[in-house]
């Protein structure tokens, strides 16, 4: 028999709360979901437990979230959007030089990852449920566009391909290192030290990219086929 097609996971909310009362209901459900996830982990996370924690009927929960995957994905996207909303404000702050903004954004990002470490660990256990979903990829593209927009400002005159690569390198390195570091349960001082060290590396890298795009005016132009005089 041919293998069965995998069941499609429903991640999108069934409907949006239109009234204050329904908005409060959704907020209560999400707060309860975060508590259940942090306390019991992804393996024991169920919509029934969340409904009980929130003090609502399972039918009321299903009006807005069709599955536990939809609840988990909403928790994850809320975390991403909150974090990147703050970072976007920092990266677009015209009062600071671009690389000073980058330094500040890296520090804030590492601290945010530390604060969300427990929830992220639980979400990572369940991440396979939605990591490859179209909604997840769409959110990642939004984050990549935000970062690219900053580097387009920070690297004027640099070829677009190089700017895009620089943005991808910094984003990939920042998210990977911050996740690894904060998963170790380090304190604020240690996390800040890691953030500063990484911010310094990213700054040096971006400065090198910018310098490589500027012609060296001190070096005389040599004519093709003519060797420089050794006299």
JSON list of N, CA and C in Angstrom, two decimals, residues 56-92:
[
{"chain": "A", "resi": 56, "resn": "UNK", "atom": "N", "xyz": [-12.00, 27.68, 31.11]},
{"chain": "A", "resi": 56, "resn": "UNK", "atom": "CA", "xyz": [-12.96, 27.81, 30.01]},
{"chain": "A", "resi": 56, "resn": "UNK", "atom": "C", "xyz": [-13.30, 26.41, 29.49]},
{"chain": "A", "resi": 57, "resn": "UNK", "atom": "N", "xyz": [-14.36, 26.32, 28.74]},
{"chain": "A", "resi": 57, "resn": "UNK", "atom": "CA", "xyz": [-14.73, 25.04, 28.16]},
{"chain": "A", "resi": 57, "resn": "UNK", "atom": "C", "xyz": [-13.82, 24.73, 26.97]},
{"chain": "A", "resi": 58, "resn": "UNK", "atom": "N", "xyz": [-13.66, 23.44, 26.69]},
{"chain": "A", "resi": 58, "resn": "UNK", "atom": "CA", "xyz": [-12.83, 23.05, 25.55]},
{"chain": "A", "resi": 58, "resn": "UNK", "atom": "C", "xyz": [-13.44, 23.56, 24.24]},
{"chain": "A", "resi": 59, "resn": "UNK", "atom": "N", "xyz": [-14.77, 23.67, 24.22]},
{"chain": "A", "resi": 59, "resn": "UNK", "atom": "CA", "xyz": [-15.44, 24.20, 23.03]},
{"chain": "A", "resi": 59, "resn": "UNK", "atom": "C", "xyz": [-15.10, 25.66, 22.79]},
{"chain": "A", "resi": 60, "resn": "UNK", "atom": "N", "xyz": [-15.00, 26.42, 23.87]},
{"chain": "A", "resi": 60, "resn": "UNK", "atom": "CA", "xyz": [-14.62, 27.83, 23.73]},
{"chain": "A", "resi": 60, "resn": "UNK", "atom": "C", "xyz": [-13.20, 27.96, 23.21]},
{"chain": "A", "resi": 61, "resn": "UNK", "atom": "N", "xyz": [-12.31, 27.10, 23.69]},
{"chain": "A", "resi": 61, "resn": "UNK", "atom": "CA", "xyz": [-10.92, 27.13, 23.22]},
{"chain": "A", "resi": 61, "resn": "UNK", "atom": "C", "xyz": [-10.86, 26.82, 21.72]},
{"chain": "A", "resi": 62, "resn": "UNK", "atom": "N", "xyz": [-11.60, 25.78, 21.30]},
{"chain": "A", "resi": 62, "resn": "UNK", "atom": "CA", "xyz": [-11.56, 25.37, 19.90]},
{"chain": "A", "resi": 62, "resn": "UNK", "atom": "C", "xyz": [-12.20, 26.40, 18.96]},
{"chain": "A", "resi": 63, "resn": "UNK", "atom": "N", "xyz": [-12.96, 27.32, 19.50]},
{"chain": "A", "resi": 63, "resn": "UNK", "atom": "CA", "xyz": [-13.50, 28.37, 18.64]},
{"chain": "A", "resi": 63, "resn": "UNK", "atom": "C", "xyz": [-12.37, 29.22, 18.05]},
{"chain": "A", "resi": 64, "resn": "UNK", "atom": "N", "xyz": [-11.24, 29.28, 18.78]},
{"chain": "A", "resi": 64, "resn": "UNK", "atom": "CA", "xyz": [-10.15, 30.15, 18.34]},
{"chain": "A", "resi": 64, "resn": "UNK", "atom": "C", "xyz": [-8.89, 29.37, 17.94]},
{"chain": "A", "resi": 65, "resn": "UNK", "atom": "N", "xyz": [-8.66, 28.22, 18.58]},
{"chain": "A", "resi": 65, "resn": "UNK", "atom": "CA", "xyz": [-7.46, 27.44, 18.29]},
{"chain": "A", "resi": 65, "resn": "UNK", "atom": "C", "xyz": [-7.87, 26.01, 17.95]},
{"chain": "A", "resi": 66, "resn": "UNK", "atom": "N", "xyz": [-7.71, 25.59, 16.69]},
{"chain": "A", "resi": 66, "resn": "UNK", "atom": "CA", "xyz": [-8.21, 24.29, 16.26]},
{"chain": "A", "resi": 66, "resn": "UNK", "atom": "C", "xyz": [-7.39, 23.10, 16.74]},
{"chain": "A", "resi": 67, "resn": "UNK", "atom": "N", "xyz": [-6.21, 23.34, 17.31]},
{"chain": "A", "resi": 67, "resn": "UNK", "atom": "CA", "xyz": [-5.35, 22.24, 17.73]},
{"chain": "A", "resi": 67, "resn": "UNK", "atom": "C", "xyz": [-4.34, 22.74, 18.75]},
{"chain": "A", "resi": 68, "resn": "UNK", "atom": "N", "xyz": [-3.66, 21.80, 19.40]},
{"chain": "A", "resi": 68, "resn": "UNK", "atom": "CA", "xyz": [-2.61, 22.22, 20.32]},
{"chain": "A", "resi": 68, "resn": "UNK", "atom": "C", "xyz": [-1.45, 22.83, 19.55]},
{"chain": "A", "resi": 69, "resn": "UNK", "atom": "N", "xyz": [-1.24, 22.35, 18.31]},
{"chain": "A", "resi": 69, "resn": "UNK", "atom": "CA", "xyz": [-0.18, 22.94, 17.49]},
{"chain": "A", "resi": 69, "resn": "UNK", "atom": "C", "xyz": [-0.44, 24.42, 17.22]},
{"chain": "A", "resi": 70, "resn": "UNK", "atom": "N", "xyz": [-1.71, 24.76, 17.02]},
{"chain": "A", "resi": 70, "resn": "UNK", "atom": "CA", "xyz": [-2.06, 26.15, 16.77]},
{"chain": "A", "resi": 70, "resn": "UNK", "atom": "C", "xyz": [-1.75, 27.01, 18.01]},
{"chain": "A", "resi": 71, "resn": "UNK", "atom": "N", "xyz": [-2.00, 26.47, 19.19]},
{"chain": "A", "resi": 71, "resn": "UNK", "atom": "CA", "xyz": [-1.69, 27.18, 20.43]},
{"chain": "A", "resi": 71, "resn": "UNK", "atom": "C", "xyz": [-0.18, 27.37, 20.58]},
{"chain": "A", "resi": 72, "resn": "UNK", "atom": "N", "xyz": [0.57, 26.30, 20.36]},
{"chain": "A", "resi": 72, "resn": "UNK", "atom": "CA", "xyz": [2.02, 26.38, 20.49]},
{"chain": "A", "resi": 72, "resn": "UNK", "atom": "C", "xyz": [2.61, 27.36, 19.48]},
{"chain": "A", "resi": 73, "resn": "UNK", "atom": "N", "xyz": [2.09, 27.32, 18.27]},
{"chain": "A", "resi": 73, "resn": "UNK", "atom": "CA", "xyz": [2.60, 28.21, 17.24]},
{"chain": "A", "resi": 73, "resn": "UNK", "atom": "C", "xyz": [2.29, 29.67, 17.59]},
{"chain": "A", "resi": 74, "resn": "UNK", "atom": "N", "xyz": [1.13, 29.92, 18.17]},
{"chain": "A", "resi": 74, "resn": "UNK", "atom": "CA", "xyz": [0.78, 31.28, 18.57]},
{"chain": "A", "resi": 74, "resn": "UNK", "atom": "C", "xyz": [1.72, 31.77, 19.68]},
{"chain": "A", "resi": 75, "resn": "UNK", "atom": "N", "xyz": [2.06, 30.90, 20.63]},
{"chain": "A", "resi": 75, "resn": "UNK", "atom": "CA", "xyz": [3.02, 31.28, 21.67]},
{"chain": "A", "resi": 75, "resn": "UNK", "atom": "C", "xyz": [4.37, 31.63, 21.07]},
{"chain": "A", "resi": 76, "resn": "UNK", "atom": "N", "xyz": [4.79, 30.81, 20.10]},
{"chain": "A", "resi": 76, "resn": "UNK", "atom": "CA", "xyz": [6.08, 31.05, 19.46]},
{"chain": "A", "resi": 76, "resn": "UNK", "atom": "C", "xyz": [6.07, 32.35, 18.66]},
{"chain": "A", "resi": 77, "resn": "UNK", "atom": "N", "xyz": [5.04, 32.56, 17.89]},
{"chain": "A", "resi": 77, "resn": "UNK", "atom": "CA", "xyz": [4.99, 33.78, 17.06]},
{"chain": "A", "resi": 77, "resn": "UNK", "atom": "C", "xyz": [4.87, 35.03, 17.92]},
{"chain": "A", "resi": 78, "resn": "UNK", "atom": "N", "xyz": [4.14, 34.94, 19.03]},
{"chain": "A", "resi": 78, "resn": "UNK", "atom": "CA", "xyz": [4.05, 36.09, 19.93]},
{"chain": "A", "resi": 78, "resn": "UNK", "atom": "C", "xyz": [5.42, 36.44, 20.49]},
{"chain": "A", "resi": 79, "resn": "UNK", "atom": "N", "xyz": [6.20, 35.41, 20.84]},
{"chain": "A", "resi": 79, "resn": "UNK", "atom": "CA", "xyz": [7.55, 35.65, 21.36]},
{"chain": "A", "resi": 79, "resn": "UNK", "atom": "C", "xyz": [8.43, 36.30, 20.29]},
{"chain": "A", "resi": 80, "resn": "UNK", "atom": "N", "xyz": [8.40, 35.74, 19.08]},
{"chain": "A", "resi": 80, "resn": "UNK", "atom": "CA", "xyz": [9.20, 36.30, 18.00]},
{"chain": "A", "resi": 80, "resn": "UNK", "atom": "C", "xyz": [8.81, 37.74, 17.70]},
{"chain": "A", "resi": 81, "resn": "UNK", "atom": "N", "xyz": [7.52, 38.00, 17.61]},
{"chain": "A", "resi": 81, "resn": "UNK", "atom": "CA", "xyz": [7.06, 39.33, 17.23]},
{"chain": "A", "resi": 81, "resn": "UNK", "atom": "C", "xyz": [7.37, 40.36, 18.31]},
{"chain": "A", "resi": 82, "resn": "UNK", "atom": "N", "xyz": [7.23, 39.97, 19.58]},
{"chain": "A", "resi": 82, "resn": "UNK", "atom": "CA", "xyz": [7.57, 40.90, 20.66]},
{"chain": "A", "resi": 82, "resn": "UNK", "atom": "C", "xyz": [9.05, 41.26, 20.61]},
{"chain": "A", "resi": 83, "resn": "UNK", "atom": "N", "xyz": [9.89, 40.24, 20.47]},
{"chain": "A", "resi": 83, "resn": "UNK", "atom": "CA", "xyz": [11.33, 40.46, 20.46]},
{"chain": "A", "resi": 83, "resn": "UNK", "atom": "C", "xyz": [11.75, 41.31, 19.26]},
{"chain": "A", "resi": 84, "resn": "UNK", "atom": "N", "xyz": [11.27, 40.94, 18.09]},
{"chain": "A", "resi": 84, "resn": "UNK", "atom": "CA", "xyz": [11.71, 41.64, 16.89]},
{"chain": "A", "resi": 84, "resn": "UNK", "atom": "C", "xyz": [11.04, 42.99, 16.73]},
{"chain": "A", "resi": 85, "resn": "UNK", "atom": "N", "xyz": [9.92, 43.20, 17.39]},
{"chain": "A", "resi": 85, "resn": "UNK", "atom": "CA", "xyz": [9.34, 44.53, 17.41]},
{"chain": "A", "resi": 85, "resn": "UNK", "atom": "C", "xyz": [10.25, 45.51, 18.14]},
{"chain": "A", "resi": 86, "resn": "UNK", "atom": "N", "xyz": [10.81, 45.07, 19.28]},
{"chain": "A", "resi": 86, "resn": "UNK", "atom": "CA", "xyz": [11.75, 45.90, 20.03]},
{"chain": "A", "resi": 86, "resn": "UNK", "atom": "C", "xyz": [13.03, 46.11, 19.24]},
{"chain": "A", "resi": 87, "resn": "UNK", "atom": "N", "xyz": [13.55, 45.05, 18.63]},
{"chain": "A", "resi": 87, "resn": "UNK", "atom": "CA", "xyz": [14.79, 45.16, 17.87]},
{"chain": "A", "resi": 87, "resn": "UNK", "atom": "C", "xyz": [14.62, 46.09, 16.67]},
{"chain": "A", "resi": 88, "resn": "UNK", "atom": "N", "xyz": [13.46, 46.04, 16.05]},
{"chain": "A", "resi": 88, "resn": "UNK", "atom": "CA", "xyz": [13.23, 46.91, 14.90]},
{"chain": "A", "resi": 88, "resn": "UNK", "atom": "C", "xyz": [13.27, 48.38, 15.31]},
{"chain": "A", "resi": 89, "resn": "UNK", "atom": "N", "xyz": [12.72, 48.69, 16.48]},
{"chain": "A", "resi": 89, "resn": "UNK", "atom": "CA", "xyz": [12.78, 50.07, 16.98]},
{"chain": "A", "resi": 89, "resn": "UNK", "atom": "C", "xyz": [14.22, 50.51, 17.21]},
{"chain": "A", "resi": 90, "resn": "UNK", "atom": "N", "xyz": [15.03, 49.60, 17.75]},
{"chain": "A", "resi": 90, "resn": "UNK", "atom": "CA", "xyz": [16.44, 49.93, 18.00]},
{"chain": "A", "resi": 90, "resn": "UNK", "atom": "C", "xyz": [17.19, 50.13, 16.68]},
{"chain": "A", "resi": 91, "resn": "UNK", "atom": "N", "xyz": [17.00, 49.21, 15.74]},
{"chain": "A", "resi": 91, "resn": "UNK", "atom": "CA", "xyz": [17.75, 49.27, 14.49]},
{"chain": "A", "resi": 91, "resn": "UNK", "atom": "C", "xyz": [17.34, 50.44, 13.61]},
{"chain": "A", "resi": 92, "resn": "UNK", "atom": "N", "xyz": [16.18, 51.01, 13.85]},
{"chain": "A", "resi": 92, "resn": "UNK", "atom": "CA", "xyz": [15.73, 52.15, 13.06]},
{"chain": "A", "resi": 92, "resn": "UNK", "atom": "C", "xyz": [15.89, 53.49, 13.78]}
]
